[in-house]
Tab-separated table of C-alpha atoms and ligand atoms in Angstrom:
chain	number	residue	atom	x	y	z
A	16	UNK	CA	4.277	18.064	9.945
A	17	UNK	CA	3.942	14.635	9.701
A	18	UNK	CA	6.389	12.011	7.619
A	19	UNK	CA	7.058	8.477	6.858
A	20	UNK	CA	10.226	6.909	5.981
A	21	UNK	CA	10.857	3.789	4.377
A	22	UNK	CA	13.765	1.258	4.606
A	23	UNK	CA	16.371	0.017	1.699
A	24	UNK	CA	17.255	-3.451	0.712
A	25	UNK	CA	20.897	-3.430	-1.409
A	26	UNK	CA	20.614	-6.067	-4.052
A	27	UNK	CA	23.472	-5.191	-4.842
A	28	UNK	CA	26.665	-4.046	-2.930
A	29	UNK	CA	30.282	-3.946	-4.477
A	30	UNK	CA	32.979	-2.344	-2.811
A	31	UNK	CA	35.341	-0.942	-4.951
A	32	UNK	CA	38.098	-0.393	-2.584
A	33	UNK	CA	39.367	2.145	0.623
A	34	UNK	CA	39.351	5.634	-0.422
A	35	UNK	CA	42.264	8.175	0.717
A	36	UNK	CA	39.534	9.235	3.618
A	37	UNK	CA	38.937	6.214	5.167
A	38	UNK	CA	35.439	5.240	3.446
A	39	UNK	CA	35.202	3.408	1.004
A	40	UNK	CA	34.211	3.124	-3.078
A	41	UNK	CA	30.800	1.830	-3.635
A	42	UNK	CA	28.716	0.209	-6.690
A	43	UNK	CA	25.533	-0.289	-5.231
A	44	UNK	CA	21.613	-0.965	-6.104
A	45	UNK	CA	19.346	-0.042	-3.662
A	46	UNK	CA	15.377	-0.718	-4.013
A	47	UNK	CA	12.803	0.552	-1.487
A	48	UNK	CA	10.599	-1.364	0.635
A	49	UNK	CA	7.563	-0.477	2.301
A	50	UNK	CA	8.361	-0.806	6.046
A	51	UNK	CA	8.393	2.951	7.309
A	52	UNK	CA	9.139	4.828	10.888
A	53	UNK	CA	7.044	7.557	11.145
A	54	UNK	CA	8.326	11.166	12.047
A	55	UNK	CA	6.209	14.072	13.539
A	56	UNK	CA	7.795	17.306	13.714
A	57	UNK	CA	6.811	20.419	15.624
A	58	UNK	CA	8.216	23.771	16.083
A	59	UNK	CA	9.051	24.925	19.777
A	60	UNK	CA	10.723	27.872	21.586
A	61	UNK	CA	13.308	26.034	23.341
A	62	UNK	CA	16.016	27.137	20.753
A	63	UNK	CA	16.670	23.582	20.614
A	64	UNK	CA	16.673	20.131	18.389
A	65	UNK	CA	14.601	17.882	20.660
A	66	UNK	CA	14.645	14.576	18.948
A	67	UNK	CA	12.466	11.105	20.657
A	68	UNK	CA	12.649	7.968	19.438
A	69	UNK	CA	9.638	5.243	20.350
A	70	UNK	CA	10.340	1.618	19.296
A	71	UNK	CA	7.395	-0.687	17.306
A	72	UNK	CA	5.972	-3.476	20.555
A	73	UNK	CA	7.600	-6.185	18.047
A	74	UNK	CA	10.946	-4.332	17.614
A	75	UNK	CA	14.154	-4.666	20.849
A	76	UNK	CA	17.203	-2.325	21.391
A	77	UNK	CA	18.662	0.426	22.687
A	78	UNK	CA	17.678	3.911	21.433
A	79	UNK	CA	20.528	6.426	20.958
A	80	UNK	CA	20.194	9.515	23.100
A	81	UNK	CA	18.848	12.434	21.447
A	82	UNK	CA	21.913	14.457	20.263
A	83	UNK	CA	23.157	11.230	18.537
A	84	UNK	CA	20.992	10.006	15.976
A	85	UNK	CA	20.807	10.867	12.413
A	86	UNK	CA	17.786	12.599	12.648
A	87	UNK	CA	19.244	15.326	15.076
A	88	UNK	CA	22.304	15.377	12.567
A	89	UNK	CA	20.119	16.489	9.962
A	90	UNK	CA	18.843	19.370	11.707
A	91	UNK	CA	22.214	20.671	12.564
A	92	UNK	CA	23.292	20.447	9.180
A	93	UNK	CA	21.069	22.433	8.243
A	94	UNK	CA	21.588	25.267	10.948
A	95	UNK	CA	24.668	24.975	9.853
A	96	UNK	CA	23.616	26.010	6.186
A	97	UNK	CA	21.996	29.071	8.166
A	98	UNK	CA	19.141	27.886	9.095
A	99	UNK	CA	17.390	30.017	12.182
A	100	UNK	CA	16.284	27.174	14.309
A	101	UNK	CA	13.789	28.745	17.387
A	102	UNK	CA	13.264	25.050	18.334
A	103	UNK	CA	11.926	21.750	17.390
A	104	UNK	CA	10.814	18.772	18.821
A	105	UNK	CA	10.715	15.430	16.458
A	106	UNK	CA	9.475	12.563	17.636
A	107	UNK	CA	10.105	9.200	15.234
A	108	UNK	CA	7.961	6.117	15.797
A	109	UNK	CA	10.205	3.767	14.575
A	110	UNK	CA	9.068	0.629	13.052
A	111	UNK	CA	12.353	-0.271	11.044
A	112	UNK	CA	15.187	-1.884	13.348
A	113	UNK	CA	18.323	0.076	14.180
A	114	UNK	CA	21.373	-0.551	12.830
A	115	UNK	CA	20.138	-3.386	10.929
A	116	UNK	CA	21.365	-2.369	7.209
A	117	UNK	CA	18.193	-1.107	6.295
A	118	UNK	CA	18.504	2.738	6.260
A	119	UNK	CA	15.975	3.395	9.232
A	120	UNK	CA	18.018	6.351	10.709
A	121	UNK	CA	19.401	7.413	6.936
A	122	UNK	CA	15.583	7.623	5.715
A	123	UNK	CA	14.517	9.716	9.146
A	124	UNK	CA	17.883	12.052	8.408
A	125	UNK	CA	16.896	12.406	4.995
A	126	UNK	CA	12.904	13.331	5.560
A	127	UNK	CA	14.343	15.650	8.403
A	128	UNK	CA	16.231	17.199	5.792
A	129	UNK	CA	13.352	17.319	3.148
A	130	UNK	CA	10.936	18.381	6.084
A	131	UNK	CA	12.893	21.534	7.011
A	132	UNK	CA	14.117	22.909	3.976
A	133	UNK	CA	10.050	23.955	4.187
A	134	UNK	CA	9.433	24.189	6.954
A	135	UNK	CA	12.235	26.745	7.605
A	136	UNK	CA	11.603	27.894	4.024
A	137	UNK	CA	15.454	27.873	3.492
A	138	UNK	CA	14.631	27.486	-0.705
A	139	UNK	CA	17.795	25.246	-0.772
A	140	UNK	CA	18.303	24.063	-4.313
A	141	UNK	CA	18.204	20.270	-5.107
A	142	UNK	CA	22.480	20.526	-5.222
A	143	UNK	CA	22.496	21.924	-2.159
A	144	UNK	CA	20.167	19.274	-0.185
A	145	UNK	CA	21.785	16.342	-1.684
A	146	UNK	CA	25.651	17.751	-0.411
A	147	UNK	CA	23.662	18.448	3.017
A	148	UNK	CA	22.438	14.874	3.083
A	149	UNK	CA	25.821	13.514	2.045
A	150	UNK	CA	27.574	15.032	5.239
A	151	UNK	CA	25.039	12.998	7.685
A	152	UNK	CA	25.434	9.585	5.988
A	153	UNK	CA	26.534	7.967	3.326
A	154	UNK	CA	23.223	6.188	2.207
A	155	UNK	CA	21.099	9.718	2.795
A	156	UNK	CA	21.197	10.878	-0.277
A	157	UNK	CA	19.528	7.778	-1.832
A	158	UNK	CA	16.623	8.352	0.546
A	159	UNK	CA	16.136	11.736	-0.470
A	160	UNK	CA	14.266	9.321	-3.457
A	161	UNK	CA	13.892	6.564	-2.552
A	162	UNK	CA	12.515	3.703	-4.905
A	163	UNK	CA	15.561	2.170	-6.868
A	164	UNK	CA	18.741	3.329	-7.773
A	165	UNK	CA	22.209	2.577	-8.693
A	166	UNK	CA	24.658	4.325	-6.039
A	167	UNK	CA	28.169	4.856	-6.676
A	168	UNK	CA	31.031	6.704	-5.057
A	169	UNK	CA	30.322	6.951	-1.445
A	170	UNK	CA	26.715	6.614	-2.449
A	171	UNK	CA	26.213	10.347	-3.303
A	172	UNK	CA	26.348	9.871	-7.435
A	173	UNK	CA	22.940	8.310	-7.891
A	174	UNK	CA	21.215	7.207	-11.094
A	175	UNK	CA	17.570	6.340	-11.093
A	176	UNK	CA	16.440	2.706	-12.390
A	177	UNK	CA	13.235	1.529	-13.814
A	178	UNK	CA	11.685	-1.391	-12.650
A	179	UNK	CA	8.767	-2.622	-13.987
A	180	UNK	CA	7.638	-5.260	-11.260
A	181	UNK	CA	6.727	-4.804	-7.488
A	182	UNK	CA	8.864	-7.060	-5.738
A	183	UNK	CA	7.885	-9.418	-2.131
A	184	UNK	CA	10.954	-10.196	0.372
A	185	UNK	CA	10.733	-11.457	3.236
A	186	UNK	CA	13.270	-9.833	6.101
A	187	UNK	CA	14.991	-11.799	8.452
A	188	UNK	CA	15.786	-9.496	11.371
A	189	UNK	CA	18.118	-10.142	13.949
A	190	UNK	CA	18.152	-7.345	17.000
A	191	UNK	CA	21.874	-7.299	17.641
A	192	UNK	CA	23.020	-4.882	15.699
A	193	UNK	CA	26.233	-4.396	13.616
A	194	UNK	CA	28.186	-1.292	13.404
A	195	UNK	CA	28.397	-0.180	9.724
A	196	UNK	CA	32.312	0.902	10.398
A	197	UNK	CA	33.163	-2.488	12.200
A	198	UNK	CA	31.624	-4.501	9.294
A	199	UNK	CA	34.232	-1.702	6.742
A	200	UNK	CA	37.352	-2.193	8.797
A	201	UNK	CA	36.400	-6.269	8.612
A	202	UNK	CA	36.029	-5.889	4.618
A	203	UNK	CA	39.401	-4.116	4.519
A	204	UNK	CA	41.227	-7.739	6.210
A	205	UNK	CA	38.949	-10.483	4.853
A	206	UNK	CA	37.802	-8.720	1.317
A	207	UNK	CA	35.319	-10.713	-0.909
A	208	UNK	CA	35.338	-12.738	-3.931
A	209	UNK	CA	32.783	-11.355	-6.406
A	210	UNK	CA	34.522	-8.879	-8.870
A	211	UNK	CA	31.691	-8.545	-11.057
A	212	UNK	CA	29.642	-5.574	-11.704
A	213	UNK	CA	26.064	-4.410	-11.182
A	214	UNK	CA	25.044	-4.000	-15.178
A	215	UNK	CA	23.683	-7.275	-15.249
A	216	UNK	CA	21.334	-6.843	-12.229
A	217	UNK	CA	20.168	-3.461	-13.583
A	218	UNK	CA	19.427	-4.966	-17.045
A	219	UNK	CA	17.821	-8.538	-14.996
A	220	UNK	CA	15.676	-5.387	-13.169
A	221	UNK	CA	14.819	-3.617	-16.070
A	222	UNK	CA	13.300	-6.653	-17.637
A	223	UNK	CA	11.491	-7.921	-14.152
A	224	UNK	CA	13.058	-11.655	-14.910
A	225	UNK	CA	12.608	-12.615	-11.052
A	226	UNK	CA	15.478	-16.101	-11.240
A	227	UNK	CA	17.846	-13.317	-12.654
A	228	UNK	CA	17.428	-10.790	-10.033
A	229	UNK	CA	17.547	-13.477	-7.643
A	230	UNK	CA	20.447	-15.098	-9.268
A	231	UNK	CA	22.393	-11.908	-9.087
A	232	UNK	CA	21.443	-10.718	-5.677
A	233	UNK	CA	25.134	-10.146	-3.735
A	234	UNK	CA	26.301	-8.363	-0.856
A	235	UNK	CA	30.535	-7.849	-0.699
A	236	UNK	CA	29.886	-7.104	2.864
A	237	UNK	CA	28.802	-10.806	3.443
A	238	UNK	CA	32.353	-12.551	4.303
A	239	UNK	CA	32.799	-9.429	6.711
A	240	UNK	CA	29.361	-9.520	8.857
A	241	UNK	CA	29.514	-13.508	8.539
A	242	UNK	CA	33.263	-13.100	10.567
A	243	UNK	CA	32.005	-10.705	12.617
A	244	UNK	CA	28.647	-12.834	13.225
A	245	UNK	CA	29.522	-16.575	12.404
A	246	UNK	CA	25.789	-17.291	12.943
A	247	UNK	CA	24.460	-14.925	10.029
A	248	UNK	CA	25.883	-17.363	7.271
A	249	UNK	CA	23.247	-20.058	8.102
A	250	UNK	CA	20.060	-17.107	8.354
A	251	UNK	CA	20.839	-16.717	4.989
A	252	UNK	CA	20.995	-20.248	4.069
A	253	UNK	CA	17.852	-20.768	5.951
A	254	UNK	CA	15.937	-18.527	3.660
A	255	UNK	CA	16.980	-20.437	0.794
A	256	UNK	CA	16.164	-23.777	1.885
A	257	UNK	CA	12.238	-22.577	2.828
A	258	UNK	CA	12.085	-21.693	-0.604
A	259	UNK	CA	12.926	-18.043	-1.360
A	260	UNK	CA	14.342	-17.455	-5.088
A	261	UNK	CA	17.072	-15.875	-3.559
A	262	UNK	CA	18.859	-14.276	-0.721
A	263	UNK	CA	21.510	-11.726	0.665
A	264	UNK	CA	22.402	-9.506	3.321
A	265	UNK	CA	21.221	-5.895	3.366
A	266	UNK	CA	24.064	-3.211	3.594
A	267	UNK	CA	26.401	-4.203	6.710
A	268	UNK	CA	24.093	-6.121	7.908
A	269	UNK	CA	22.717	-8.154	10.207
A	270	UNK	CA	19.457	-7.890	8.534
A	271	UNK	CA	18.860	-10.768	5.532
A	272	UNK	CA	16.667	-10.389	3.220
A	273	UNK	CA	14.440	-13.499	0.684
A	274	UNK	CA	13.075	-12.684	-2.378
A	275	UNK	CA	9.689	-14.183	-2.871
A	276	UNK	CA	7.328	-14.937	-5.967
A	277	UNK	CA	4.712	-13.204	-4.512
A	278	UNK	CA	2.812	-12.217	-1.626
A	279	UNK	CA	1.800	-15.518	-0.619
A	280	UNK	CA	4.953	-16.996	-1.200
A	281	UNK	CA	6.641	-14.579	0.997
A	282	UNK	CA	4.002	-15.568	3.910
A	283	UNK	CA	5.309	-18.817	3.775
A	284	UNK	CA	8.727	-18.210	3.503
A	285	UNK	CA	8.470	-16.293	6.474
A	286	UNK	CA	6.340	-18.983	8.771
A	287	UNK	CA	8.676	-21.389	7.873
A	288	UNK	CA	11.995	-19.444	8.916
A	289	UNK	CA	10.058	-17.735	11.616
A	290	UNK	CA	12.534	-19.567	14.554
A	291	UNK	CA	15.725	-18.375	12.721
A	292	UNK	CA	15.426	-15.050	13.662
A	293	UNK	CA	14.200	-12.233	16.370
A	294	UNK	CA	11.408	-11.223	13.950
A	295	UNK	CA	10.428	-11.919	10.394
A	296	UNK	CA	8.406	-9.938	8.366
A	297	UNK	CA	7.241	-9.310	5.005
A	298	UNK	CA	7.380	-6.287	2.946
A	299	UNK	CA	6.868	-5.118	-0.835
A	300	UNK	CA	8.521	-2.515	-3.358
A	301	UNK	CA	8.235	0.705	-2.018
A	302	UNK	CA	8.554	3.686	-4.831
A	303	UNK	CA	9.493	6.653	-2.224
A	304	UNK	CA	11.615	6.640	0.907
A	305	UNK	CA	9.946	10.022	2.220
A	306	UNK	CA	6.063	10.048	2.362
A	307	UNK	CA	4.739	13.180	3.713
A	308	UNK	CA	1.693	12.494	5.792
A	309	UNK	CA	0.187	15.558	6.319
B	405	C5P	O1	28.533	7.523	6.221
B	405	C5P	P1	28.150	6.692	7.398
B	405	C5P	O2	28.109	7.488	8.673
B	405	C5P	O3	26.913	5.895	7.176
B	405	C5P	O4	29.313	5.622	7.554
B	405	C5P	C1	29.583	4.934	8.742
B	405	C5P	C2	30.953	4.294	8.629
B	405	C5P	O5	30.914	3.246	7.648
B	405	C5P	C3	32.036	5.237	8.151
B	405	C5P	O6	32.644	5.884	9.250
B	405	C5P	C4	33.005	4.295	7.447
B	405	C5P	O7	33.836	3.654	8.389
B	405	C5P	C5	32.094	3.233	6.868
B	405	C5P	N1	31.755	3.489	5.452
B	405	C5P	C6	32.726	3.336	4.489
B	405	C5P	N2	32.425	3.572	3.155
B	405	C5P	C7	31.179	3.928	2.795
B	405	C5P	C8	30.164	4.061	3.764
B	405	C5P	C9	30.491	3.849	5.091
B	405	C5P	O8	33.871	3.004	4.788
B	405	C5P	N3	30.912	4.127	1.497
């Protein structure tokens, strides 16, 4: 079986404060993008979850080992549901950075989980998956859909939104990587300053007004990854003065995002900030995170 799995941009990330069990409240919009890692999954004898990760020529870093990643996470879960698991080897090509804020290993966890429900034909219901994807990661269950969608809770209490327009952003990508719990315990000491809510980015969405949604774009997570990364602040601002409409951080980061008029806006954008960061690309509005392939 073959699968691809698209990234997340958060246009919008409120945290609503530390819950009793250490994560934390969220009000969040994420919209898809169409930069995918591509999953191929095949059924062995070893008895075993074999997972191997490739990485993209343009893309740097270190792979986790096998046992670690989301995708092998997944596939336990769902043994752990009952599944009878004779073996499985998955490789992932992946084309989305790691632990860049853009849901690369929370999109392969969630086709994974998608993926073997059939494969394994364990008929679990759509309650079921989405409580199965919710114990791997926080952002899974979003991918599980994909396209764009107002999270709240940890992320697991989704509500679809409609919007009209495909969007062009340009990502600025920066191969350190920042460590989603680091960038939470940060939050928790230097906090933000936004208290406002996401209605007016959902209703700016709804209607496609591009200087709204780029006017409204914010990321709580900012003064956090910026302390943690002092050089981030001025990647952002970079993208704003080589003309994107707006920008912000995706999730916890380091990954920064431009929103662009167009498609040849974006390529401009992106040749201009080119020397900011490791790599630059551009992407477009993606209406799935899981694609199956064949
Ligand atoms: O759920 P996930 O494994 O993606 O979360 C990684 C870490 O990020 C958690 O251990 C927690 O420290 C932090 N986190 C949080 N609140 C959330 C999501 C993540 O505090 N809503």
């Amino acid at each position: 079986m073959r699968l691809r799995t698209n990234a997340k941009l958060n246009l919008f990330l409120r945290v609503a404060g530390r819950r009793s069990d250490g994560y934390h409240e969220l009000e969040s919009i994420f919209h898809g993008v169409g930069l995918g890692d591509d999953i191929e999954i095949e059924p062995t004898s070893t008895g075993e979850v074999h997972v191997e990760m490739t990485l993209s020529d343009e893309l740097r870093g270190e792979i986790p080992p096998s046992a670690e990643n989301l995708a092998s996470r997944a596939a336990e879960q769902l043994v752990a549901l009952g599944a009878v698991n004779k073996g499985l080897s998955i490789r992932i090509h992946k084309r989305i950075p790691l632990a860049a804020g853009l849901g690369g290993g929370s999109g392969n966890a969630a086709g994974i989980i998608i993926a073997l429900n059939e494969l394994w034909r364990m008929d679990l219901d759509e309650a079921a998956v989405l409580k199965a994807a919710a114990t791997v990661g926080s952002d899974v269950p979003y991918c599980l859909s994909g396209g764009t969608a107002l999270a709240m809770k940890r992320g697991e209490q989704l509500t679809p939104l409609p919007v009209p327009t495909e969007m062009f952003f340009v990502l600025g990508i920066s191969f350190e990587p920042l460590f989603t719990k680091e960038v939470y315990d940060r939050f928790d000491t230097v906090g933000s300053e936004k208290e406002a809510g996401s209605a007016p980015m959902t209703f700016a969405l709804g209607s496609g007004d591009l200087d709204e949604i780029a006017s409204l774009l914010h990321n709580d997570l900012e003064p956090a990854a910026f302390s943690l990364r002092p050089g981030l602040e001025s990647k952002k601002e970079a993208l704003l003065r080589t003309g994107a409409v707006g920008a912000s951080m995706t999730g916890s980061g380091p990954t920064m995002f431009g929103l662009a008029t167009d498609i040849g806006h974006a390529r401009s954008v992106a040749d201009d900030v080119a020397d900011e960061f490791d790599l630059v690309t551009v992407v477009s509005s993606a209406a799935r995170c899981v694609e199956r392939l064949s």
